[in-house]
XYZ file of C-alpha atoms in Angstrom:
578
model
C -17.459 -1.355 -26.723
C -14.118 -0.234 -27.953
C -11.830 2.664 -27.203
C -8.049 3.700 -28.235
C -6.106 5.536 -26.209
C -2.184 6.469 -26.273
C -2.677 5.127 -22.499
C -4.764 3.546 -20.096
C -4.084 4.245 -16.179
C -6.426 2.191 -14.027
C -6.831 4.008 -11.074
C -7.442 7.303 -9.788
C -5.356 7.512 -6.716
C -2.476 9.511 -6.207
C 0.210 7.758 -8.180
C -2.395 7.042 -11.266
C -2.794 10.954 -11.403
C 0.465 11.909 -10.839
C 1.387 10.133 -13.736
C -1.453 11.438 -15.739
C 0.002 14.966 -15.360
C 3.065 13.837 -17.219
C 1.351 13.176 -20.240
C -0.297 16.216 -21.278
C 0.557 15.752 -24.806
C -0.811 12.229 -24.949
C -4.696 10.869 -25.211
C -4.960 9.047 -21.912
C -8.049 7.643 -20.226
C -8.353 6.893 -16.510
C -9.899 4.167 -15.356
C -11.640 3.657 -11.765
C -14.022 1.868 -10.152
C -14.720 4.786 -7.390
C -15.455 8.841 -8.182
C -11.411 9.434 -8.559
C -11.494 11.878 -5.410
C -12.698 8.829 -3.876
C -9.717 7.003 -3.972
C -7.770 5.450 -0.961
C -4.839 8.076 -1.259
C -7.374 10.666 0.169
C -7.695 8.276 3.509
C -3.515 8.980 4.290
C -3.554 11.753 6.833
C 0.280 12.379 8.145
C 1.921 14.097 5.712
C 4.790 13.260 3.238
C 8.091 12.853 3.765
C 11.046 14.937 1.921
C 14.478 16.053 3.027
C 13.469 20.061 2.788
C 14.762 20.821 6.111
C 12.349 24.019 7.011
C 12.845 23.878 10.491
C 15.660 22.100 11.578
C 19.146 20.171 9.511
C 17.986 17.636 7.267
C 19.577 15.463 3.843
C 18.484 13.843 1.217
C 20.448 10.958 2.378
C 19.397 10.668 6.241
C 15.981 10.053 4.747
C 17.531 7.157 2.217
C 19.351 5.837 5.332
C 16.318 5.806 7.317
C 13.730 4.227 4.612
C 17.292 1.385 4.374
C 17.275 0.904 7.657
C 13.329 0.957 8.312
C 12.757 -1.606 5.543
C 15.198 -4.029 7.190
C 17.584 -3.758 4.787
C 15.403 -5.811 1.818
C 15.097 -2.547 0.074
C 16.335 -2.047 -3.423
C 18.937 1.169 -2.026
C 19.038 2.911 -5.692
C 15.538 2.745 -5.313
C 15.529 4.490 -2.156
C 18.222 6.927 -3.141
C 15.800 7.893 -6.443
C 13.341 8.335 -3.342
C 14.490 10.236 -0.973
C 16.507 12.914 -3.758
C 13.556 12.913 -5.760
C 11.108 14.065 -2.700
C 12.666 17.423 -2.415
C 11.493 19.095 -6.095
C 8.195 16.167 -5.955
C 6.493 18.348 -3.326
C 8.195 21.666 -4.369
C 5.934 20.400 -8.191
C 3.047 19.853 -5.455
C 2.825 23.124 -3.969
C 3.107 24.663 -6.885
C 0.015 22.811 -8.794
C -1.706 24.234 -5.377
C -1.054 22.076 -2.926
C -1.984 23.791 0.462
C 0.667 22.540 2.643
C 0.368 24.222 6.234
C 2.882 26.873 7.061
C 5.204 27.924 9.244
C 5.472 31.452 10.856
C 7.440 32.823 7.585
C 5.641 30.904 4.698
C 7.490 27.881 4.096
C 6.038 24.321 4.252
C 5.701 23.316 7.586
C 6.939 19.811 8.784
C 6.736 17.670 11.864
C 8.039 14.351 13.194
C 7.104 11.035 11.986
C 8.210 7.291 12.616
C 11.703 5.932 11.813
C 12.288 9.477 10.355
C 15.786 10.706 12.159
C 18.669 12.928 11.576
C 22.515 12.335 11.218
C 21.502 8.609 10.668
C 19.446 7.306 13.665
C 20.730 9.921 15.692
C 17.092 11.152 17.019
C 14.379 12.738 15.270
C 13.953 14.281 12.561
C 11.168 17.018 11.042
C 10.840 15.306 7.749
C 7.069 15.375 6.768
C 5.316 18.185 5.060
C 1.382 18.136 5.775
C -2.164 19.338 6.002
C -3.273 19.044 8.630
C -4.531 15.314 9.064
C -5.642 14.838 5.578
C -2.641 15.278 3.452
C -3.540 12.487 1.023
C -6.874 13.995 0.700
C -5.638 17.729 -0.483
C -3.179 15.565 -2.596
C -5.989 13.707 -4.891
C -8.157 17.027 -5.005
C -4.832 18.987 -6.578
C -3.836 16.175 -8.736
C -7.772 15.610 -9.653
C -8.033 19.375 -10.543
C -4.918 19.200 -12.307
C -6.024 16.303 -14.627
C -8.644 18.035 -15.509
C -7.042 20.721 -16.295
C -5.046 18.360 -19.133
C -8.194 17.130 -20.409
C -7.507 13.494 -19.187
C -10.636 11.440 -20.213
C -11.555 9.884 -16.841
C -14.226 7.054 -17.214
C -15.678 6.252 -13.699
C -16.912 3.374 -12.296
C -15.264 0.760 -14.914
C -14.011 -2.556 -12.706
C -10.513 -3.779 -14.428
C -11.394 -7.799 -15.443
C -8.137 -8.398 -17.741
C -4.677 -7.371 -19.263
C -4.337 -7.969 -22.940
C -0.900 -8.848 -23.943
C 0.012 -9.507 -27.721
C 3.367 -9.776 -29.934
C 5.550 -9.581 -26.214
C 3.374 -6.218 -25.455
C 0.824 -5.528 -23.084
C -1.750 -3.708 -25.312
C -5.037 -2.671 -23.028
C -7.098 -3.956 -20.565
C -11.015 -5.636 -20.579
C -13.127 -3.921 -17.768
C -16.326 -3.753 -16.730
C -18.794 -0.538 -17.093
C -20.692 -0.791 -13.407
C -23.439 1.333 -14.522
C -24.454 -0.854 -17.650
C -22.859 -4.047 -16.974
C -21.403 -3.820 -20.345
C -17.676 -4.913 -21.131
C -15.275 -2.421 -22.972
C -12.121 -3.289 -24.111
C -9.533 -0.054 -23.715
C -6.598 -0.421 -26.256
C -3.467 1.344 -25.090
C 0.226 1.850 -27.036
C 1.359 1.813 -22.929
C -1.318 0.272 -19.665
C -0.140 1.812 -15.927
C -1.576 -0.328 -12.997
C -1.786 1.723 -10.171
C -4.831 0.073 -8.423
C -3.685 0.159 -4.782
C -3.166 -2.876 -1.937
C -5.860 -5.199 -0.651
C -6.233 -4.692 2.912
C -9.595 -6.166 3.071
C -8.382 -9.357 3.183
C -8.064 -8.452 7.056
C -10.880 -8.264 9.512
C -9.657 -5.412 11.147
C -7.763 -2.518 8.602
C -7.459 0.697 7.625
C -8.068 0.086 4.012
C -11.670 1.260 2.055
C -13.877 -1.215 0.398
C -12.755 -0.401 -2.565
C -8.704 -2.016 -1.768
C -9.389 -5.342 -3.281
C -6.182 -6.604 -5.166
C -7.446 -5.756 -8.330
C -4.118 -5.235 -10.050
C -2.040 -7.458 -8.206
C -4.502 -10.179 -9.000
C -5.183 -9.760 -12.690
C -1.446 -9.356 -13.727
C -1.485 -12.149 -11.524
C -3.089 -14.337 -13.574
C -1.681 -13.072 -16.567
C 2.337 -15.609 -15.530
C 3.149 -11.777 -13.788
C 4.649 -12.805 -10.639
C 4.334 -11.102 -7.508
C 7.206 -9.441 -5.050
C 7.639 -9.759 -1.457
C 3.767 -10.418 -0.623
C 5.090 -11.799 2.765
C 5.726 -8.631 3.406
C 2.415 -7.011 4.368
C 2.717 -4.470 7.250
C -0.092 -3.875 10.503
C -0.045 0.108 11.380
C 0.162 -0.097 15.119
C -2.932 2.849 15.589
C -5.858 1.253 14.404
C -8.863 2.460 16.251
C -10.121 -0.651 18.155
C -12.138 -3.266 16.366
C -12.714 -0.751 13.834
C -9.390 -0.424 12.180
C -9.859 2.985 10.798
C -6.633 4.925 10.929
C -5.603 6.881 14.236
C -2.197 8.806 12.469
C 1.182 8.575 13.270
C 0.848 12.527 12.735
C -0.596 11.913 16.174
C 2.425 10.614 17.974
C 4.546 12.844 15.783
C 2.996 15.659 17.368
C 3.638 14.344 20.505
C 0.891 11.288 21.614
C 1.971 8.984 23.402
C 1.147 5.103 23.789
C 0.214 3.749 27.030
C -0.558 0.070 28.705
C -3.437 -1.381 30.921
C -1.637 0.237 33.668
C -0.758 3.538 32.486
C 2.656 2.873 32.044
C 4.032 5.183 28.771
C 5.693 1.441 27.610
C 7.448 2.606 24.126
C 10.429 3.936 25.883
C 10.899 0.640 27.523
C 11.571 -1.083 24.222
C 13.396 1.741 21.954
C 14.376 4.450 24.546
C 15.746 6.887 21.175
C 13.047 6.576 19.242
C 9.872 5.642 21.436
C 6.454 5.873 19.802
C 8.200 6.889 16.768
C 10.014 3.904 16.070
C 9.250 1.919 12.621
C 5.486 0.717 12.804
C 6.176 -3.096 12.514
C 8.425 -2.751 15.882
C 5.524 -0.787 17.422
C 2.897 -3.035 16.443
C 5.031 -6.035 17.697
C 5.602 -4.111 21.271
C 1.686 -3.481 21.366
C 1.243 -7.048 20.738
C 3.911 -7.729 23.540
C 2.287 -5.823 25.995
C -0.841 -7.526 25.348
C 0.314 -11.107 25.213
C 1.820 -10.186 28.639
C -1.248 -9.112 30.373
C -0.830 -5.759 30.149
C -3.672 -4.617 27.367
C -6.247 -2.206 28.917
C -8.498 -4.567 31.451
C -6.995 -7.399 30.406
C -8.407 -7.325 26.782
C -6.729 -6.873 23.365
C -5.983 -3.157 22.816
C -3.809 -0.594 24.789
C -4.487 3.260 24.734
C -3.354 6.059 22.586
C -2.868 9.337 24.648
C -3.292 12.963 23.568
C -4.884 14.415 26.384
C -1.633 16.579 27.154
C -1.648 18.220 23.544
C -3.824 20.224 24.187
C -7.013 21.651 22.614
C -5.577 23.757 20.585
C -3.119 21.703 18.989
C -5.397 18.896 18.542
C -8.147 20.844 17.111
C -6.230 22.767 14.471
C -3.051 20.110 13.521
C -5.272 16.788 13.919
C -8.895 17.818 13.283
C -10.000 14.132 11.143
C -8.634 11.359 13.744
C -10.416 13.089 16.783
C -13.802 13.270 14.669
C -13.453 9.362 14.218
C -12.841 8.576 17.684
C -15.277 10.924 18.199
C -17.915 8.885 16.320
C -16.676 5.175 15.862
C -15.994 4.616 19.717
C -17.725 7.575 21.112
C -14.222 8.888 22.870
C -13.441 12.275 22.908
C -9.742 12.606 22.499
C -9.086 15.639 24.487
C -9.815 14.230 27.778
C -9.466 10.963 27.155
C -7.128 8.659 25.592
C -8.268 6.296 22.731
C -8.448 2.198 22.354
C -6.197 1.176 19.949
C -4.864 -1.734 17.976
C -2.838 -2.489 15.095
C -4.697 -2.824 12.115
C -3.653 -4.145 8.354
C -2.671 -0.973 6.688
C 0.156 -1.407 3.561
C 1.180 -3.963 1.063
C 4.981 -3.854 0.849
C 5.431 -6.831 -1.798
C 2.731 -6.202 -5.148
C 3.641 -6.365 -9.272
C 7.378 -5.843 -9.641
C 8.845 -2.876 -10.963
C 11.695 -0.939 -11.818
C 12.979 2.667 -11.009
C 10.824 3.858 -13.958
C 7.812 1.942 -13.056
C 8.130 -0.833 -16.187
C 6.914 -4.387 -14.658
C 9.648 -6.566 -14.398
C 8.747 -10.438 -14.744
C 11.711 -12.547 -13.481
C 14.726 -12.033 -11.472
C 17.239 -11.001 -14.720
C 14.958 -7.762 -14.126
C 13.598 -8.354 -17.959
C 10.571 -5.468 -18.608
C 7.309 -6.387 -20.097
C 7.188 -3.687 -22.820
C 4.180 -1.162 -22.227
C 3.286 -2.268 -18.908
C 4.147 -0.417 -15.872
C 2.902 0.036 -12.045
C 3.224 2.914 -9.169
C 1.870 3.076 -5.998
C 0.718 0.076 -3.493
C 0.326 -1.890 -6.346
C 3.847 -2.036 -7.008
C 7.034 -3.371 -6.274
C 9.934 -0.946 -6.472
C 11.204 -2.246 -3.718
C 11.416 0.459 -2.021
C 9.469 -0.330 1.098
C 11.729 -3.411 1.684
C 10.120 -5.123 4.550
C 8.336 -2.191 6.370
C 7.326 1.208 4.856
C 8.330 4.308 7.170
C 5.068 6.648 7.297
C 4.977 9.479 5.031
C 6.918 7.057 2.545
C 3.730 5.681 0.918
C 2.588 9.541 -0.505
C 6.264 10.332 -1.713
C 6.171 7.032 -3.259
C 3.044 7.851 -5.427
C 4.474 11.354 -6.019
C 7.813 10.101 -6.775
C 7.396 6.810 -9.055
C 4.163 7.900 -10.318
C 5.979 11.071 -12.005
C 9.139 8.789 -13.427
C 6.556 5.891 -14.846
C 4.362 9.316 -16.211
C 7.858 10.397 -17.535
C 8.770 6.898 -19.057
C 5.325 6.634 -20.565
C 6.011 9.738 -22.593
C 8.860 8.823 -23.862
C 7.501 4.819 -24.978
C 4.549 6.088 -26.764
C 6.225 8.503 -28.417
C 8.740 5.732 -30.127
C 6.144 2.858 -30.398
C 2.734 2.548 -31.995
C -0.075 0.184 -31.127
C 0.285 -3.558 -31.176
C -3.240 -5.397 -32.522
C -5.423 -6.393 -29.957
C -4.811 -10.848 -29.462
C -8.146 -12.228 -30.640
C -10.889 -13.119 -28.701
C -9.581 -10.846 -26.295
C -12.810 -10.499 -24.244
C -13.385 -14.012 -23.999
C -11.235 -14.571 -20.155
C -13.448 -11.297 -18.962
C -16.962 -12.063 -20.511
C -16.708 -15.920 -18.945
C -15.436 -14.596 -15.482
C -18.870 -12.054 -15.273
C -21.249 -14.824 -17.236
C -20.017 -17.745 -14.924
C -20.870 -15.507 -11.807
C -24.335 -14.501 -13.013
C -25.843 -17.493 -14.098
C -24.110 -19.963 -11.553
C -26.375 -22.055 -8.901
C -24.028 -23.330 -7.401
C -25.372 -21.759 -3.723
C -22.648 -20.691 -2.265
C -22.453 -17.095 -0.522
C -19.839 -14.772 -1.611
C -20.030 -13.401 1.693
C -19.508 -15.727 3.641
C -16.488 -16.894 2.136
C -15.239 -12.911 2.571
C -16.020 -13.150 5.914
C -14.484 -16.233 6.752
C -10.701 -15.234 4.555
C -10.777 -12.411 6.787
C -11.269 -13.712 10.084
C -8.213 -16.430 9.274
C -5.830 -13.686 8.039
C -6.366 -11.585 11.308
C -5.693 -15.124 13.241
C -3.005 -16.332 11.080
C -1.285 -14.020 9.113
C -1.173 -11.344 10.993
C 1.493 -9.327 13.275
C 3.041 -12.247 14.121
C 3.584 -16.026 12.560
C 4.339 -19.710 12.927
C 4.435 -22.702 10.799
C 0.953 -24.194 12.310
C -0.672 -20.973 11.895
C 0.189 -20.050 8.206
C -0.201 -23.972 7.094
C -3.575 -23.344 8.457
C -4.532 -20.401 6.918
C -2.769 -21.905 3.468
C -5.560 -24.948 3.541
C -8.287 -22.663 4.342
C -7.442 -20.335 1.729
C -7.354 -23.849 -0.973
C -11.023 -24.682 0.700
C -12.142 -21.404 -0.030
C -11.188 -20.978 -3.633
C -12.769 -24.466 -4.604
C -15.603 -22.828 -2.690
C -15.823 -19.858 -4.783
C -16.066 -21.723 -7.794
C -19.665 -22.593 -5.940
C -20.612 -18.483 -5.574
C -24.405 -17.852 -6.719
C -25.580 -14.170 -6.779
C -29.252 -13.384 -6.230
C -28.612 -10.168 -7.904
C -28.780 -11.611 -12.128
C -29.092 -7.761 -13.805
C -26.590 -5.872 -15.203
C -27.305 -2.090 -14.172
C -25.310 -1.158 -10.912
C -24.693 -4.928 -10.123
C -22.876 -4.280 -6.649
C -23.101 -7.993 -6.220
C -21.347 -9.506 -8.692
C -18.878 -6.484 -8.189
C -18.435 -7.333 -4.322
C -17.852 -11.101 -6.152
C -15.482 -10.415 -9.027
C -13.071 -8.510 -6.270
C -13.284 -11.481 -3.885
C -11.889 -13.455 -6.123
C -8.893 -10.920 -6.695
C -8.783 -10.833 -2.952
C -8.369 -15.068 -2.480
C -5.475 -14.880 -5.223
C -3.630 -12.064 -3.379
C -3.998 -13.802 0.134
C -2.478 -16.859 -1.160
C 0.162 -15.390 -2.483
C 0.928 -13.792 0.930
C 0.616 -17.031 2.877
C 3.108 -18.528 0.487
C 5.762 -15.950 0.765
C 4.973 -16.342 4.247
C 5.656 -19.694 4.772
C 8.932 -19.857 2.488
C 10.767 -16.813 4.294
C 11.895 -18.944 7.073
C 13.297 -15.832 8.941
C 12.273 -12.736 10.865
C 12.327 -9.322 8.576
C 10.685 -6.173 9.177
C 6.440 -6.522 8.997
C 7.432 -10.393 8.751
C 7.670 -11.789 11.985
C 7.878 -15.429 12.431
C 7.852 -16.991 16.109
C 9.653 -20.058 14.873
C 12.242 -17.830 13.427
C 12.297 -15.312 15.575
C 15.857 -13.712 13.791
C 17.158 -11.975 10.637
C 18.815 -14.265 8.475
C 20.852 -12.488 6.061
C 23.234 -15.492 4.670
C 19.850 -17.197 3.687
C 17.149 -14.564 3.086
C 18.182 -10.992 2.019
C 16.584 -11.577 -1.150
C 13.198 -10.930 -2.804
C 10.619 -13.706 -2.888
C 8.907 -13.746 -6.642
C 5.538 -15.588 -6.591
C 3.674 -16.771 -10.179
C 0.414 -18.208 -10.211
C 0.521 -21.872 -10.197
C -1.751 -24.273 -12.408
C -3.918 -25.548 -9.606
C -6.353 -23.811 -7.794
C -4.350 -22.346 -4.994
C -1.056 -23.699 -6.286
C 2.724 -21.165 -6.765
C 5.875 -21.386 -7.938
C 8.577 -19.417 -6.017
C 11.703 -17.843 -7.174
C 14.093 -14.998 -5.739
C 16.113 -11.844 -6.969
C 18.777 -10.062 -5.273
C 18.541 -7.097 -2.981
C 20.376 -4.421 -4.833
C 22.692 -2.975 -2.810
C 25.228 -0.068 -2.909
C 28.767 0.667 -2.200
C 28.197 2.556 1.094
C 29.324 1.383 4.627
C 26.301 3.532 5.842
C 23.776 1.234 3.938
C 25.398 -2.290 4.941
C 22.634 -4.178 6.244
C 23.485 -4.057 10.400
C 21.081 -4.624 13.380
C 18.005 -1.893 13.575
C 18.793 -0.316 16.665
C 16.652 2.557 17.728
């Protein structure tokens, strides 16, 4: 089936909608493979950071300092400038689409501590993140949902992404698969926005939903797009244990505390300014520390989160959704007692590069590929560097979301469609056929199952040559493997199956992409953390690893841009002290 559109977003998370409301002038469809309001943006609980300062001093450029600083200096600083500036009237746009931020005592947006956010540049902490409650990303996608539909976006639910079309040096739509019929549709678009979200299920243990498979990463992927900074994957330190669902660092912003085997409040050992509200990746390594050290809660892998001296009161009404799931995933009731946790894979740093206006970029002269742009996890501003600072990931959507909306307007507006490159549903119509009538006998879970346990082991909080060659080789078995997948399921209507399969292979080319970065970044950088480089190297490595799809199975070729930096002592890349 065909369809033309002005644009095509796939995705239905916050930075896929927030662009949407840009274009209210424009035909534009939305594609996702979830209900939209099911989308992993809903899952972020904290809040989201911007420089309002409602309650106490804050700037603009303390909170580009900080998200610097946090990322470990590999972050693209006008990036984070257009960040932290743009914040301020971002959420102000927010709470006016209805946005119900809570309040403080004389109606302004309330705000409350977070990690790595400080004031007067490192000096302590900050109040930086506006919030509801403990499910700020989930008020977020119903007021950008409403809000769409208030524009009459066209959304068309349940349609898997397969392929990007690119013809005449333009990216012209996208092939995708209708879940309900099994049918493919091709969607052809003057302008296509990616803004499909990470892949945290290559993990065993994470925070992500089913759904966060690669899917964009992987198909522009395989379309010579190359990939930023995938080494660069980052492990939220409060994971519930063995679960991985999300504790919040809204938590430990309202005053939780982390605590060893013995009780000991450890954080303040390590980072006496900052304590539990350090930058996650130092957290997570400290955690891992403690552990490695004997000092885990009875000697096994996990350590305690502790809000017991909150309150009631403040836990009930400011963090309502992380007590209800230690509640019912570990049967611990938060108020009197503290909660197993460990860090869990949470946030792709690295995905499609972009630049400030969301246009993919596709080799290190920063060259666009005309009517193709990204926002959100999916992409690459960089503005994450080497470790996002909570809060960061919802003003990123808001943020770069709006400008690629903005910059969309603007492109279709001076271009008109390109024609479609022929055959153009051959790549998509192969992948699905291949999959349903192959009997080959392998299972697709069991390959999942097995990628996942070798990324926890290998590729995880912390690294070594042995480790990542290991989990390189695996990753090569396993893709020949997949060629071998057989489905039992051979319909077409509400095929999970050969859903489940067409996303594992997304997920195999995204987690080989990270163990390369991986094992080329022979240094020690934010969420990157290798024990046989156990230091920064900024002579050698303050630059941004570029990954394209090699022609072998499992096979890359690796290039590097430049860090853009500015001309401000402040933002000279200098130890992370905290």
């Amino acid at each position: 089936m065909y369809q033309k559109f002005d644009v095509v977003i796939v995705g239905a998370g916050g930075a896929g909608l927030m662009a949407a409301m840009q274009l209210p002038n424009a035909s534009v469809a939305v594609l996702s493979k979830v209900y939209p309001t099911r989308s992993h943006t809903g899952a972020a609980q904290g809040g989201v950071a911007a420089a309002l300062g409602n309650l106490e001093e804050d700037h603009w450029k303390w909170h580009m300092y900080d998200t610097v600083k946090g990322g470990d200096y590999l972050v693209d600083q006008p990036a984070a400038e257009i960040l932290a500036r743009d914040a301020i009237d971002a959420i102000y746009e927010l709470e006016h689409r209805g946005l119900p931020f809570n309040r403080t005592p004389d109606g302004r947006i309330d705000q409350r501590r977070f990690g790595g956010h400080t004031r007067n540049y490192g000096e302590a902490p900050v109040r930086r993140s506006c919030y509801a409650a403990d499910r700020t990303g989930h008020m977020l996608l119903q007021t950008m949902y409403q809000n769409a539909i208030k524009n009459q976006v066209r959304f068309f639910n349940e349609f898997l992404a397969l392929d990007l079309l690119i013809n005449e040096g333009r990216v012209c739509g996208v092939v995708a698969l209708e879940i309900r019929t099994g049918e493919i549709h091709t969607f052809h678009a003057k302008a296509v926005l990616f803004a499909t979200g990470g892949y945290g299920r290559a993990w065993r243990v994470t925070s992500n939903a089913f759904a966060c498979m690669g899917d964009g990463m992987a198909i522009a992927y395989r379309r010579g797009i190359p990939l930023e900074d995938m080494e660069m994957y980052q492990f939220h330190p409060t994971g519930l244990y063995k679960v991985g669902v999300l504790l919040s660092e809204g938590a430990r912003g309202e005053g939780a505390r982390l605590l060893n085997g013995k009780g000991e409040y450890f954080m303040e050992r390590y980072m006496p300014t900052l304590k539990d509200l350090a930058p996650r990746d130092i957290v997570s390594r400290c955690i891992i520390k403690e552990i490695k050290e004997g000092r885990g809660v009875n000697g096994e892998d996990y350590v305690y989160l502790d809000l017991r001296h909150l309150g009631e009161k403040v836990i009930t009404e400011k963090l309502p959704d992380i007590t209800e799931f230690a509640r019912n995933y570990l049967g611990v009731e938060p108020i009197r007692e503290p909660v197993p946790i460990q860090p869990t894979a949470h946030y792709a740093m690295g995905g499609i590069p972009t630049d400030n206006d969301g246009r993919v970029v596709i080799d290190s002269k920063w060259t666009p590929l005309p009517g193709f742009y990204a926002a959100g996890e999916v992409a690459c501003v960089s503005v994450h560097g080497a470790n996002r600072l909570g809060t960061n990931s919802l003003v990123d959507l808001i943020v770069f979301g709006r400008r690629a909306g903005k910059h969309m307007a603007r492109f279709i507006a001076e271009n008109d469609h390109v024609p479609l490159p022929p055959h153009h549903e051959d790549f998509a119509r192969e992948m699905v056929d291949h999959l349903l009538t192959s009997k080959g006998g392998e299972s697709a879970a069991r390959i999942r199952n097995e990628l996942q346990g070798e990324m926890l082991e290998n590729v995880f909080v912390e690294r070594q040559e042995k480790g990542l060659q290991h989990a390189m080789d695996t990753i090569a078995g396993l893709q020949e493997a997949y060629k071998k997948v057989q489905l039992q399921d051979k319909g077409k209507t509400f095929n999970t199956e050969l859903v489940e399969a067409i996303e594992l292979g997304f997920l195999l080319d995204c987690a080989a992409a990270t163990v390369h970065g991986a094992l080329a970044r022979k240094e020690s950088r934010g969420a990157h953390y290798r024990l046989d480089y156990p230091e920064r190297d900024d002579v050698n490595w303050l630059k941004h690893t570029l990954i394209y799809k090699g022609d072998g199975t499992c096979e890359a070729r690796l290039d590097y841009k430049d860090v853009i930096l500015i001309d401000d002592p402040i933002f000279k890349p200098k130890e992370r002290k905290y």
